[in-house]
mmCIF file of C-alpha atoms in Angstrom:
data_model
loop_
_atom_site.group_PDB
_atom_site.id
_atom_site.type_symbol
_atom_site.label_atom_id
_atom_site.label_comp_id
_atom_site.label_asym_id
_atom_site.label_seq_id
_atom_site.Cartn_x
_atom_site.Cartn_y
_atom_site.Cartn_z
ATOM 1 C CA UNK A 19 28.865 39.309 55.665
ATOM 2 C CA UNK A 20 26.039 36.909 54.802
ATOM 3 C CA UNK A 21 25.016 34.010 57.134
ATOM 4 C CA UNK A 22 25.759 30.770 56.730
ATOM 5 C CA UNK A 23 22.282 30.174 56.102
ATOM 6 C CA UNK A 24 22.111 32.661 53.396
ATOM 7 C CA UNK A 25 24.925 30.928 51.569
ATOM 8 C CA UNK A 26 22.435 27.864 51.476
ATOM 9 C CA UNK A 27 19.776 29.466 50.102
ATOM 10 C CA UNK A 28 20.962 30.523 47.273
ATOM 11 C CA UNK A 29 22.100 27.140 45.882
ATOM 12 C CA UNK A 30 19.139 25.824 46.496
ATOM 13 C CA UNK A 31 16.951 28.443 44.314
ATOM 14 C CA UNK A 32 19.371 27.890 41.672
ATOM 15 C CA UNK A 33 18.656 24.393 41.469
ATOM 16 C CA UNK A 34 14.837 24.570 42.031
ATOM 17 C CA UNK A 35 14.480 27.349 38.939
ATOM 18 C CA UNK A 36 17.044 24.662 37.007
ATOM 19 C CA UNK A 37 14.639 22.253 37.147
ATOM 20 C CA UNK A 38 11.671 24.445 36.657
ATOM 21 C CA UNK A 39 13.449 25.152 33.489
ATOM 22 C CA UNK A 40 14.100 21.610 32.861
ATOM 23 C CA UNK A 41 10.040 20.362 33.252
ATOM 24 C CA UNK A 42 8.767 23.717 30.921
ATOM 25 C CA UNK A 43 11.366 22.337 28.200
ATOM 26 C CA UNK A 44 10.180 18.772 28.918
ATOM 27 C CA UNK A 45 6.181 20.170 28.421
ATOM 28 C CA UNK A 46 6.941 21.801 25.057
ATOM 29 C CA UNK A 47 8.894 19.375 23.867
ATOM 30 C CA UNK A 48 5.631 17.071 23.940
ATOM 31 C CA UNK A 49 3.434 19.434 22.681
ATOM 32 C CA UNK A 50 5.703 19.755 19.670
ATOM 33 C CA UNK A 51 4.689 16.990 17.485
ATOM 34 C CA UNK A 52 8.233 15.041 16.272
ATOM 35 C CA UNK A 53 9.491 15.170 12.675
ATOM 36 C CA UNK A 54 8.149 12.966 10.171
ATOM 37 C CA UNK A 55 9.671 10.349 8.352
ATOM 38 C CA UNK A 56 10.077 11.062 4.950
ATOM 39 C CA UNK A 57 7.605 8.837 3.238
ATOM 40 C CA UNK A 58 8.522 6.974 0.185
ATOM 41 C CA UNK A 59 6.090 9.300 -1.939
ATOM 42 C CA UNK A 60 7.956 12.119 -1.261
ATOM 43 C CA UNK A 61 11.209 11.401 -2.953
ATOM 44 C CA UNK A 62 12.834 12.997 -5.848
ATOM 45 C CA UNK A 63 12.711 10.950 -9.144
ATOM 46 C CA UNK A 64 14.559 12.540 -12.159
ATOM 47 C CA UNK A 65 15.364 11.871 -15.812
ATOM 48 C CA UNK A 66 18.491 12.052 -17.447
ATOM 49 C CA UNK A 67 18.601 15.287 -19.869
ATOM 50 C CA UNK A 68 17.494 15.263 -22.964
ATOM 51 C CA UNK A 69 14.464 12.565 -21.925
ATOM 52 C CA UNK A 70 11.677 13.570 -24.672
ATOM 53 C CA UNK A 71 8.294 14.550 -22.586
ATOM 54 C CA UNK A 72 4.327 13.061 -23.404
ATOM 55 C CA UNK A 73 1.749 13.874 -21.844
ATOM 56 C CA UNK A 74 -0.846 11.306 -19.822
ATOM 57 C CA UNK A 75 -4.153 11.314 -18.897
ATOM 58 C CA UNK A 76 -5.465 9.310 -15.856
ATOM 59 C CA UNK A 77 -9.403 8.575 -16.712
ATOM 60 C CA UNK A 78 -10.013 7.536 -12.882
ATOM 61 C CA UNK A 79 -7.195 9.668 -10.795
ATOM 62 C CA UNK A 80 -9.888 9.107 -7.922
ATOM 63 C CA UNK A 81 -11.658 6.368 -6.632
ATOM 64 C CA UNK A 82 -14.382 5.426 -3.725
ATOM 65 C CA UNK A 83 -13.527 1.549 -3.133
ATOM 66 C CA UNK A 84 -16.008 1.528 -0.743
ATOM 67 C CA UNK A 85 -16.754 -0.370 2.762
ATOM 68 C CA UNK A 86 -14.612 -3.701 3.138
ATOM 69 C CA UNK A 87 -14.327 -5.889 6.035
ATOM 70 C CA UNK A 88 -11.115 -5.314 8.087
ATOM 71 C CA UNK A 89 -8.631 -8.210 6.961
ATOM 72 C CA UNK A 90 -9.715 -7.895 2.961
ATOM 73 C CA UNK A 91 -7.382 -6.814 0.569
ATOM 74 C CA UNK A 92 -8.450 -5.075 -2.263
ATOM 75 C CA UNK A 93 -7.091 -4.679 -5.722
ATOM 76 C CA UNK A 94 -7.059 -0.753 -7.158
ATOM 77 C CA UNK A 95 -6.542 0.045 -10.869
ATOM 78 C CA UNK A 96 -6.116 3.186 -12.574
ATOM 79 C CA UNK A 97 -6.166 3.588 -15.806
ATOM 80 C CA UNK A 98 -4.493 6.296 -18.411
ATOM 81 C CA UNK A 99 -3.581 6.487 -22.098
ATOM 82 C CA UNK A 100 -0.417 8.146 -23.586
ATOM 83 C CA UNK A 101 -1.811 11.120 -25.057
ATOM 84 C CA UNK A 102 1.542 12.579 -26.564
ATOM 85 C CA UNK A 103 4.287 11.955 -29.311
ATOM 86 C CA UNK A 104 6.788 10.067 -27.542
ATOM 87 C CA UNK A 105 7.419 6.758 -25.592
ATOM 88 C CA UNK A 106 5.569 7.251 -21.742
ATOM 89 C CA UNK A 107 7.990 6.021 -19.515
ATOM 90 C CA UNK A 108 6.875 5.339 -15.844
ATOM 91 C CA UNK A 109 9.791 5.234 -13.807
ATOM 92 C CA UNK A 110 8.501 4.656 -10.426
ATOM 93 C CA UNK A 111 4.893 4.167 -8.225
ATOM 94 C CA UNK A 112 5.036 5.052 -4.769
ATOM 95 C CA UNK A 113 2.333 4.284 -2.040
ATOM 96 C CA UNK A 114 1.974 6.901 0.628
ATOM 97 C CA UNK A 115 2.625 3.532 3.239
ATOM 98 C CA UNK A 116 3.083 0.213 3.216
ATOM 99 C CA UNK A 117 -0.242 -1.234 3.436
ATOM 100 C CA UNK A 118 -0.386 -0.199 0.167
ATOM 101 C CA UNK A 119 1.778 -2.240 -2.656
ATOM 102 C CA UNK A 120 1.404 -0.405 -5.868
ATOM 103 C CA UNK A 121 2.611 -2.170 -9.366
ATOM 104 C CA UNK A 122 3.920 -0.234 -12.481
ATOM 105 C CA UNK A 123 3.689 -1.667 -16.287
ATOM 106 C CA UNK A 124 7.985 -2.013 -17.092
ATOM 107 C CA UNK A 125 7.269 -1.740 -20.509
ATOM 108 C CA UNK A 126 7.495 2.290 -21.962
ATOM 109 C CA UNK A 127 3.683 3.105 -23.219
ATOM 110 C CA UNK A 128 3.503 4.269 -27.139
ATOM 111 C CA UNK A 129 1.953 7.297 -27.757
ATOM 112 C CA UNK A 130 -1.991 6.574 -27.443
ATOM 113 C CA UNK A 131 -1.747 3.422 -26.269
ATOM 114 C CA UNK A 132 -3.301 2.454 -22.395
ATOM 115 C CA UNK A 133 -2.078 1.233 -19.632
ATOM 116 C CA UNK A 134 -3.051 0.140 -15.815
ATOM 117 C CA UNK A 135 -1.322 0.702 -12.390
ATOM 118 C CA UNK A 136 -2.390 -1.403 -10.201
ATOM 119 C CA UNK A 137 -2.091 -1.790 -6.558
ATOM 120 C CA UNK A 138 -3.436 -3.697 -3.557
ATOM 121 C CA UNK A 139 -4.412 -2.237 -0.308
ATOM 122 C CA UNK A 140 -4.373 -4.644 2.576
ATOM 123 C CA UNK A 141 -7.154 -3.204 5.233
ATOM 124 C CA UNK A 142 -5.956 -5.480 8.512
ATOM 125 C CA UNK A 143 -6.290 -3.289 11.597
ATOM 126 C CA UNK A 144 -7.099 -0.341 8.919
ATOM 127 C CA UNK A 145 -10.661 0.416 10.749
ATOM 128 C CA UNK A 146 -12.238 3.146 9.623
ATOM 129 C CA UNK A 147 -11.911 5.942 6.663
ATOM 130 C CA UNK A 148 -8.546 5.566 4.784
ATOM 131 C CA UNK A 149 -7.400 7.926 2.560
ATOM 132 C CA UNK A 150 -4.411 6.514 -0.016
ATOM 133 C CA UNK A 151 -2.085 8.379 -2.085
ATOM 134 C CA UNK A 152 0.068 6.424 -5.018
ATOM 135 C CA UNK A 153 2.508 8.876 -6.416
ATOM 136 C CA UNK A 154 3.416 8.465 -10.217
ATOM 137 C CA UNK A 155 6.364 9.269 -11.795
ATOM 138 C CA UNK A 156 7.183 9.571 -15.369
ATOM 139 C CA UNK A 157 8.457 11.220 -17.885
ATOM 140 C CA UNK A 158 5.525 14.105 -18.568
ATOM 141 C CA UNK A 159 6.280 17.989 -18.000
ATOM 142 C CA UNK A 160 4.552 17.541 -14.557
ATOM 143 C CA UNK A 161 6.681 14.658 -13.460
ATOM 144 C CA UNK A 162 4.443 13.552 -10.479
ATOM 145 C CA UNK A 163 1.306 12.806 -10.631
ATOM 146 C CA UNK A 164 -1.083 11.807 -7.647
ATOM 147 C CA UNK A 165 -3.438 8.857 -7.856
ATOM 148 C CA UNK A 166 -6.173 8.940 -5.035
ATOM 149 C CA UNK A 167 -8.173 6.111 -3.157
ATOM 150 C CA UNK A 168 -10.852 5.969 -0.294
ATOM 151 C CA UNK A 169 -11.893 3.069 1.557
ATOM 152 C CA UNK A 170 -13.520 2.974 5.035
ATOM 153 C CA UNK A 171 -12.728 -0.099 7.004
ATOM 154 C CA UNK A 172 -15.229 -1.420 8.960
ATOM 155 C CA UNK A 173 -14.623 -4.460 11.904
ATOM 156 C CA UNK A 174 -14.769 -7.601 10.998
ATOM 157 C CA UNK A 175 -17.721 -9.549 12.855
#
């Protein structure tokens, strides 16, 4: 027959390897980064079927806006032309966040005719290299297309 103070042991291991267990799950769950949001950029735009497909060309899908003072905003624009046979319809500009406010032209684009997208980044408490992603969305055989900007942010006095 075990001892009374064998009885007492044994609860107490159980609840010292309990929260053993409990800190190690605590410690990776840390380490493990948490989900991320799903950004704005990443969501699925379609067409209806039967929308007829053109093709576009961006002329400056990448730019290097330079140094600016944290606080500026700066405007962005890219520019493309229509380069197939039918109506280029941009449904939708997404920034990859909100310091970011991208702008779309409503009106469809005829076949090589130009447009713009513009967008304005706003660099407050931005310091340093930014990297910005607007994500286009229209009605071309690739339906997303990636516009690119750098800026570094540097402080203000």
């Amino acid at each position: 027959m075990a001892s009374q103070n064998e009885r007492m042991k044994s609860p107490a291991i159980i609840f010292t390897l309990f929260i053993i267990a409990a800190a190690a799950i605590i410690v990776v769950n840390k380490k493990t980064p948490p989900p991320t949001r799903r950004s704005v950029a990443q969501k699925a735009i379609t067409f209806e079927p039967g929308t007829p497909l053109t093709t576009v060309v961006f002329i400056d899908s990448v730019q290097n806006m330079g140094k600016v003072k944290d606080g500026e905003k700066i405007n962005i624009a890219f520019h493309f032309t229509n380069t197939g046979k039918e109506m280029l319809i941009i449904k939708d500009v997404a920034a990859s966040c909100g310091c970011t406010v991208p702008e779309k032209p409503e009106a469809p684009i005829a076949p090589g005719k130009s447009g713009i997208i513009k967008a304005t980044f706003d660099s407050k408490s931005r310091e340093g290299m930014n990297h910005k992603v607007l994500s286009v969305y229209a009605n071309t055989q690739q339906t997303k297309h990636d516009l690119v900007f750098d800026v570094e942010v540097t402080p203000a006095n």
